[in-house]
Short mmCIF file of C-alpha atoms and ligand atoms in Angstrom, two decimals:
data_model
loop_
_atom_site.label_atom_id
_atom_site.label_comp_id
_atom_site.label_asym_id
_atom_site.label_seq_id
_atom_site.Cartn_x
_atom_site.Cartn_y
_atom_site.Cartn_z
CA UNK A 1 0.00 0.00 0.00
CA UNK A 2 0.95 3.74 -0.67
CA UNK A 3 0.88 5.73 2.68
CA UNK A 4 1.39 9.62 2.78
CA UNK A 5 2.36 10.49 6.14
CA UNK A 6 1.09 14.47 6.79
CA UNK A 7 3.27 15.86 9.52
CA UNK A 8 5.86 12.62 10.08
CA UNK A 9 8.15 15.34 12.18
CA UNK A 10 5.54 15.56 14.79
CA UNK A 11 5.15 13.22 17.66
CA UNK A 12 2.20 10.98 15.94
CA UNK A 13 3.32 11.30 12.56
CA UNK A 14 6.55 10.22 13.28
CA UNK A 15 5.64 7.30 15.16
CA UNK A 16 3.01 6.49 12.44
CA UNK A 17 5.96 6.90 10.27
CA UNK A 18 8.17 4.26 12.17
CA UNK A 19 4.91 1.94 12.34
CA UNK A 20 4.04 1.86 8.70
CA UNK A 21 7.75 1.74 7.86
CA UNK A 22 8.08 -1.52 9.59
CA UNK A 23 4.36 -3.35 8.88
CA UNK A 24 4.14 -2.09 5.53
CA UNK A 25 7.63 -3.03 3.98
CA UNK A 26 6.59 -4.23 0.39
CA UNK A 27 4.69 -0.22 0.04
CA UNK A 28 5.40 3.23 0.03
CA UNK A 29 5.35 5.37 2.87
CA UNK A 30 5.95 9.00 2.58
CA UNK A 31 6.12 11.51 5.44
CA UNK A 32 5.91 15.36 5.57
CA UNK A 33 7.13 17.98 7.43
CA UNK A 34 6.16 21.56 7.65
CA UNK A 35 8.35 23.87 9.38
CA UNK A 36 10.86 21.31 10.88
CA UNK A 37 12.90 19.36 8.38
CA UNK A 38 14.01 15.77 8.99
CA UNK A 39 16.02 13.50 6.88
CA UNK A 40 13.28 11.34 6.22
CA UNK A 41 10.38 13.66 5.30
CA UNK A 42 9.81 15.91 2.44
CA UNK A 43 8.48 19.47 2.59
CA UNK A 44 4.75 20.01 2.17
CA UNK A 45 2.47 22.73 2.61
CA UNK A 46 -1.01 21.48 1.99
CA UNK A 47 -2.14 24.90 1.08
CA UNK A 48 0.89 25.57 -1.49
CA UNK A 49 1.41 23.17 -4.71
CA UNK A 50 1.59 19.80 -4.19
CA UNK A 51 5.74 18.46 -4.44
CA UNK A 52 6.96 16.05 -7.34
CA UNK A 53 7.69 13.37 -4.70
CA UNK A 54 3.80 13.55 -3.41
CA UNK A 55 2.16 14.11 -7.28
CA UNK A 56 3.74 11.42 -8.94
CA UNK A 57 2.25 8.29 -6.63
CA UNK A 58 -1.51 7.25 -6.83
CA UNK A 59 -2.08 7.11 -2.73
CA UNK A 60 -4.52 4.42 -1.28
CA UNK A 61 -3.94 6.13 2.15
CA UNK A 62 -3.46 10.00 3.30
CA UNK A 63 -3.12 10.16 7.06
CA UNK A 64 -3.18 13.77 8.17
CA UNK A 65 -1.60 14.35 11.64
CA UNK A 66 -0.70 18.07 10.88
CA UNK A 67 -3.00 21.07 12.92
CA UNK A 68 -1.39 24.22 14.98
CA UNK A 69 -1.56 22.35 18.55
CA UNK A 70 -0.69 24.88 20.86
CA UNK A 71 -4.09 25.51 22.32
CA UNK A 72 -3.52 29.19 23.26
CA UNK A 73 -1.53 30.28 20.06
CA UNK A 74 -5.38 28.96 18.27
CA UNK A 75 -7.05 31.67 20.98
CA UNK A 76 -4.62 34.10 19.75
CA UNK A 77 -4.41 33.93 16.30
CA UNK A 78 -7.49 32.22 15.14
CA UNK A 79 -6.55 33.11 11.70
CA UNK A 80 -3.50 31.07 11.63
CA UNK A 81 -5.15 28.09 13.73
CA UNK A 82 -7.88 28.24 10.76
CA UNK A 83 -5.30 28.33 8.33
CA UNK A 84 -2.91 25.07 9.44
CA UNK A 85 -6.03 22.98 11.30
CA UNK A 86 -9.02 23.51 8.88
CA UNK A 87 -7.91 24.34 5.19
CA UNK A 88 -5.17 22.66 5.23
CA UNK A 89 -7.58 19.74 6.06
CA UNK A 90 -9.84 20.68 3.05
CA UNK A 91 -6.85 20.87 0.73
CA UNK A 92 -5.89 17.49 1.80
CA UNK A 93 -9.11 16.12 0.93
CA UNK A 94 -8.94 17.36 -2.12
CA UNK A 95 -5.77 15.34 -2.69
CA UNK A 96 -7.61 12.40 -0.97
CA UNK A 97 -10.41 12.67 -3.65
CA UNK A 98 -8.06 12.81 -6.91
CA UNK A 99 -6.17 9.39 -5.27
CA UNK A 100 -9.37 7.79 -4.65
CA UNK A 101 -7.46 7.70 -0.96
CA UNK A 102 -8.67 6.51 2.66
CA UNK A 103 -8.38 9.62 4.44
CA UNK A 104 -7.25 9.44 8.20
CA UNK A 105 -7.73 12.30 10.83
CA UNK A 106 -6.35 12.56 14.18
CA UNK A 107 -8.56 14.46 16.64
CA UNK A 108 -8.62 15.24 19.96
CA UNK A 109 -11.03 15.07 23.12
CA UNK A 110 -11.45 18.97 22.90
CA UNK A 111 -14.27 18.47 20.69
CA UNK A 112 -16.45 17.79 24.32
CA UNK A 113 -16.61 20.37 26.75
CA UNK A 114 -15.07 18.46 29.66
CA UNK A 115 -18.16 18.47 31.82
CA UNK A 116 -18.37 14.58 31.78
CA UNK A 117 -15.88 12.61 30.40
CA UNK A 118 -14.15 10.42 29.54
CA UNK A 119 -16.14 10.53 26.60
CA UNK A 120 -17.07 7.80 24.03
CA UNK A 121 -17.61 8.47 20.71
CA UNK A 122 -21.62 8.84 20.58
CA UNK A 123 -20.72 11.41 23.31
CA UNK A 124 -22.34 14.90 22.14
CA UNK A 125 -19.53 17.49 20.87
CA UNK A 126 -19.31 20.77 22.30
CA UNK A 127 -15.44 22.26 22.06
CA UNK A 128 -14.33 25.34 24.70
CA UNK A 129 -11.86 27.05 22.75
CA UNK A 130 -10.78 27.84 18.72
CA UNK A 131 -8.64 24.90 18.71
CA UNK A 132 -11.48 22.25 19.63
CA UNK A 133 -13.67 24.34 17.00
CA UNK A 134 -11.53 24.53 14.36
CA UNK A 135 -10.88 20.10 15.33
CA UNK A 136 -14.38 19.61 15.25
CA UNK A 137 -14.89 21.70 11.88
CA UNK A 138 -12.22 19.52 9.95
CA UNK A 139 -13.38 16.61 11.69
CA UNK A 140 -17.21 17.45 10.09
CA UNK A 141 -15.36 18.18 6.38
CA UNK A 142 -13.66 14.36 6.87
CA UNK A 143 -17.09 13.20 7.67
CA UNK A 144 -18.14 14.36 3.99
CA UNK A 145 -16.05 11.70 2.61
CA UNK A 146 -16.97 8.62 2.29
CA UNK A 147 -13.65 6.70 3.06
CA UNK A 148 -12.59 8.31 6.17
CA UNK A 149 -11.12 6.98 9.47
CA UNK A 150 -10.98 9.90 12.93
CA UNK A 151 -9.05 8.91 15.50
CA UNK A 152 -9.52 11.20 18.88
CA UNK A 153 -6.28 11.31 21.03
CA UNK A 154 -5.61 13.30 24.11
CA UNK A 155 -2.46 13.89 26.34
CA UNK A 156 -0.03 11.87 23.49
CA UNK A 157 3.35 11.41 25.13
CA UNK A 158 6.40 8.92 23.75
CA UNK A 159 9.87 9.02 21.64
CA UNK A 160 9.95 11.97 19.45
CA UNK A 161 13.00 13.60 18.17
CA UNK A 162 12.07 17.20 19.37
CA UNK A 163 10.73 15.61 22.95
CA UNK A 164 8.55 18.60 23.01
CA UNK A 165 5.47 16.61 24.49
CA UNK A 166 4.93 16.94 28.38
CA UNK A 167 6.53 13.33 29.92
CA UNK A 168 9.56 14.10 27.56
CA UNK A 169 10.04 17.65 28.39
CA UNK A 170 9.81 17.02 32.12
CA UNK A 171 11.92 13.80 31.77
CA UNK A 172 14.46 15.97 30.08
CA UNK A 173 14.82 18.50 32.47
CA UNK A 174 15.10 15.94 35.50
CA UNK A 175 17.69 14.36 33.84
CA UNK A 176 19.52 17.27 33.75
CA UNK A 177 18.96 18.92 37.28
CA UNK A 178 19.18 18.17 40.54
CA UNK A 179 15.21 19.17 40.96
CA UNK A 180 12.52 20.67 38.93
CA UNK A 181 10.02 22.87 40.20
CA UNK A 182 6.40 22.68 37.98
CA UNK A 183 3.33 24.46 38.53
CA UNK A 184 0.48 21.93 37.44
CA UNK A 185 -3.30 21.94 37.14
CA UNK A 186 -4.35 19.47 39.51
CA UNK A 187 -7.93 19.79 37.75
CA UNK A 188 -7.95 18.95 33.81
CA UNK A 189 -8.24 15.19 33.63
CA UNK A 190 -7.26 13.24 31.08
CA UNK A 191 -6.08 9.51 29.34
CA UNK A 192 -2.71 9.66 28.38
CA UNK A 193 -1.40 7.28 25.58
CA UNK A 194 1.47 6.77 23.57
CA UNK A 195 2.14 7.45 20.20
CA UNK A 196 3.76 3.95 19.47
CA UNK A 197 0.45 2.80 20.58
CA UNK A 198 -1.40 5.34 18.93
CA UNK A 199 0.61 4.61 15.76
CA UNK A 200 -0.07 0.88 16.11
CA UNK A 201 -4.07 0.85 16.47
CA UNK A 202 -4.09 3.30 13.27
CA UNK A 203 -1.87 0.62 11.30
CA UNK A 204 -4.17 -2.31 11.96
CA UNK A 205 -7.46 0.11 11.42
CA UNK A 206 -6.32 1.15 8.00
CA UNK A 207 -5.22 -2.71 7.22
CA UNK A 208 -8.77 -3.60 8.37
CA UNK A 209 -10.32 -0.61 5.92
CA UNK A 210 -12.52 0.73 8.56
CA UNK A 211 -14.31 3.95 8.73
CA UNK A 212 -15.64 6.13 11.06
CA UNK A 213 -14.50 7.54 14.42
CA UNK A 214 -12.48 5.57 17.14
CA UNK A 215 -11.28 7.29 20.43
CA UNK A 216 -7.90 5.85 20.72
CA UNK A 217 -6.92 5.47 24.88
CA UNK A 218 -5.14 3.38 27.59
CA UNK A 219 -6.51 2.95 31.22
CA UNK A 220 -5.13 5.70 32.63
CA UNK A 221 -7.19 8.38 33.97
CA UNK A 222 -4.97 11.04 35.20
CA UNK A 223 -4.49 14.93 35.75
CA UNK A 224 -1.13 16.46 35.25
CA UNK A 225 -0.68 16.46 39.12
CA UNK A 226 -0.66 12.43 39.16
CA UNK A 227 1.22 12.32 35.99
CA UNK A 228 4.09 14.04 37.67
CA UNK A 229 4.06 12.04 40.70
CA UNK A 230 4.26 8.76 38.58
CA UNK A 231 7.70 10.23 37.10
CA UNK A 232 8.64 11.29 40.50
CA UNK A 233 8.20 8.03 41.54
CA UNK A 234 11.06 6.75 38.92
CA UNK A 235 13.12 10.02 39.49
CA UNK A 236 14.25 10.11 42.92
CA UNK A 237 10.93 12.99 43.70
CA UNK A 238 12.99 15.27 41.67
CA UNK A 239 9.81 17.19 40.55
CA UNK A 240 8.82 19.60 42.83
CA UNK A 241 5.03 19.87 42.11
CA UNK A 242 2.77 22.95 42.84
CA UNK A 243 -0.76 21.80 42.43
CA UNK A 244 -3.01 24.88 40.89
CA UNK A 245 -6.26 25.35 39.60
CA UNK A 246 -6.50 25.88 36.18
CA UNK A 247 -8.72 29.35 36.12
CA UNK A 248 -5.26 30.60 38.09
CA UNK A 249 -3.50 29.76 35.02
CA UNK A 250 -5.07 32.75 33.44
CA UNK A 251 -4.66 30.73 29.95
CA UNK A 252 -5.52 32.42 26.60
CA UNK A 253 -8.26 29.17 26.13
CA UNK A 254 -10.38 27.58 27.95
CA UNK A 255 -9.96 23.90 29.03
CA UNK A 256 -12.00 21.14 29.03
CA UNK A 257 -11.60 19.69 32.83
CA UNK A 258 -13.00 16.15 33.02
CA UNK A 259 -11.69 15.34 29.67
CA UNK A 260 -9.92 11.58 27.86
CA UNK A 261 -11.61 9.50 26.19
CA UNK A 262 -13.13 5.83 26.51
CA UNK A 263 -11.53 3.09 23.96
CA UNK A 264 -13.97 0.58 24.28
CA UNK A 265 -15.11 0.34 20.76
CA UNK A 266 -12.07 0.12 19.70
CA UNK A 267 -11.24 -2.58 22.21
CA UNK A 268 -14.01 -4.64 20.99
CA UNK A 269 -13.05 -4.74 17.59
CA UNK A 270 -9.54 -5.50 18.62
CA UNK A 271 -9.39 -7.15 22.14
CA UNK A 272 -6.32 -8.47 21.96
CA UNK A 273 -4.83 -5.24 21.68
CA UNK A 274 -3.19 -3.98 24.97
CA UNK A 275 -2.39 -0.13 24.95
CA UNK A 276 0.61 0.09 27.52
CA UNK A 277 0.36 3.13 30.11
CA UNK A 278 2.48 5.77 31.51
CA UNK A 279 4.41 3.35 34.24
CA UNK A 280 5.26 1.11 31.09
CA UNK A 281 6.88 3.89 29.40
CA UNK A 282 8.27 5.27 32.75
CA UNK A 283 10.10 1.99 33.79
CA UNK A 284 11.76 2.18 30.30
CA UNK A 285 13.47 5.50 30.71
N1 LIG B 301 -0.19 15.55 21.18
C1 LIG B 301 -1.37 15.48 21.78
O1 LIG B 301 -1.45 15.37 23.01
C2 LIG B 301 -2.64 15.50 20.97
C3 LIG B 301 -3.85 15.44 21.67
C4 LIG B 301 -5.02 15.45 20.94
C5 LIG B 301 -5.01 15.52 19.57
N2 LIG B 301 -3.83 15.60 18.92
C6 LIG B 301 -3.87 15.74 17.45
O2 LIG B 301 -3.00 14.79 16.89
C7 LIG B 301 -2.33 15.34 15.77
C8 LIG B 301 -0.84 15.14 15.91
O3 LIG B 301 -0.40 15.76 17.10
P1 LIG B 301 1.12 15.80 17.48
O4 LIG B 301 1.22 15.91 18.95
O5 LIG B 301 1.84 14.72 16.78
O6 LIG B 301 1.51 17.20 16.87
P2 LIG B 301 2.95 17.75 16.50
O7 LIG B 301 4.00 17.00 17.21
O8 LIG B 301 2.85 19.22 16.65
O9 LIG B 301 3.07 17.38 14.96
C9 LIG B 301 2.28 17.99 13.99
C10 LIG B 301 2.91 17.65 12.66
O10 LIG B 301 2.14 18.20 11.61
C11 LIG B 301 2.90 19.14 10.86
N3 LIG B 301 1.96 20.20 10.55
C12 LIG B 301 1.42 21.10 11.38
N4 LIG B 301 0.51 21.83 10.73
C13 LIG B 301 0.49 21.38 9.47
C14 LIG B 301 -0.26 21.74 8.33
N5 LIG B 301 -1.15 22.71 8.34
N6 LIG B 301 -0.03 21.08 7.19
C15 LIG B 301 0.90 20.09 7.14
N7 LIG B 301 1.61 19.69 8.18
C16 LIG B 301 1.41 20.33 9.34
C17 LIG B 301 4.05 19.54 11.75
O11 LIG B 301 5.15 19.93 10.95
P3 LIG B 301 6.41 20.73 11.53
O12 LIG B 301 6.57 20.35 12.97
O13 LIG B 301 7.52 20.25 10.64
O14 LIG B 301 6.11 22.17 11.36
C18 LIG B 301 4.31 18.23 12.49
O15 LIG B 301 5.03 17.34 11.67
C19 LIG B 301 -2.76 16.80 15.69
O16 LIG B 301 -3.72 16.91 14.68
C20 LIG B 301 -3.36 17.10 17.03
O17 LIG B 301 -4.43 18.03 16.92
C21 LIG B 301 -2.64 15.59 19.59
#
């Protein structure tokens, strides 16, 4: 099969990248980059003309992990969020239709308003902020199309080059000092899960040729408070934690509070599937 791989320098699509790469040996698979080059991704702006590499291969799958992710930057400059989350979506479908493509979107829990999750997918959709808008928008333009496959994620941690995700940045820095001190919302819950997992469930639901929307999650239920005590627990209580509320954040966008998301259709499709959680990926670093 012929993959392209939208956004392979980010933390999904790069794991999506390794995960193809190694499952789907007798293919293609192609990965992008935007703004951060890699030596194993080529250049592509959705909105801007389509590269020789991408235009000269009939896809059968287009898996778009790209969107401007930092939630406050889309309360800022909703312009810009609009720009890299939603057109570049529609462009991509556009691509998707002239390949006769499967078109995979990743998505998020901010699509529900974090009064009640974790959420399932037949939960009703009510985003905060710009980002989960402008998430829930593209996800509605997928929807148009007949082969599509959404995956909601929240809280994605795992190997990355840039280890710009939360459990890597913090791991980072406590590997470097002698203690940390971290100011954390002891309020916004979530379910963490790993992009090798992430990555994984996506290979075998394209393989399968399903459609519609899974909520991709492990077991863990946790708020960033707990989530730094479980690396404290591996790291000597280098992490000096102050729990806050998140209204005394002051953020540019709201957050959903009792957010994550509930795997279990997924699960029943694929019960012998085990998605690992945060101590797994702890006790390995
Ligand atoms: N990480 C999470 O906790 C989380 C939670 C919920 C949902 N999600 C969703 O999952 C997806 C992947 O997240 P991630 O954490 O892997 O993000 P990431 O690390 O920021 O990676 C995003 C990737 O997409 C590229 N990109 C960004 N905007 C693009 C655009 N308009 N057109 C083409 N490429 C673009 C980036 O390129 P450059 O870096 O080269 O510029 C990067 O390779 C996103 O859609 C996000 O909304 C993530």
């Amino acid at each position: 099969m012929k993959v392209l791989i939208i956004g392979a320098s980010g933390l999904v699509g790069s794991n999506l990248y390794q995960v193809f790469g190694q499952n789907n040996k007798d293919g293609i698979n192609l990965g992008t980059h935007l703004s951060y080059s890699t030596n194993y991704s080529v250049y592509f702006d959705p909105l801007k003309e389509v590269p020789i590499e991408i235009s000269k291969e009939k896809w059968d799958v287009i898996i778009h992990t790209g969107a401007l992710t930092n939630v406050d930057q889309c309360e800022t400059e909703q312009d810009l969020s609009y720009q890299l989350t939603v057109a570049s979506t529609q462009m991509l479908l556009l691509l998707a239709k002239n390949n006769n493509s499967k078109f995979v979107y990743l998505s998020t829990d901010y699509v529900f308003d974090g009064e009640n999750g974790p959420y399932a997918e037949t939960d009703k959709v009510e985003p905060l902020n710009v980002y989960g808008k402008h998430k829930l928008e593209s996800e509605e333009i997928v929807s148009t199309y007949p082969d599509h496959l959404i995956l909601r994620i929240t809280n994605v941690y795992g190997d990355e080059i840039r280890n710009k995700n939360f459990i890597a940045r913090i791991l980072d820095a406590v590997k470097q000092k002698d203690f940390v001190e971290i100011k954390a919302p002891v309020d916004q819950l979530a379910t963490p899960v790993n992009a090798a997992d992430v990555a994984k469930a996506i290979y075998l639901l394209v393989q399968d040729n399903k459609t519609g929307i899974y909520h991709l999650a492990s077991t863990d239920y946790l708020s960033r408070v707990q989530l730094l005590q479980r690396i404290n627990a591996y790291h000597a209580n280098k992490v000096k934690i102050i729990p806050v509320k998140t209204a005394s954040l002051n953020q540019a966008a709201l957050r959903p509070l009792r957010g994550g998301l509930i795997a279990a259709k997924f699960a029943s499709e694929y019960p012998d599937f085990i998605f690992s959680n945060v101590d797994d990926y702890l006790k390995k670093q």
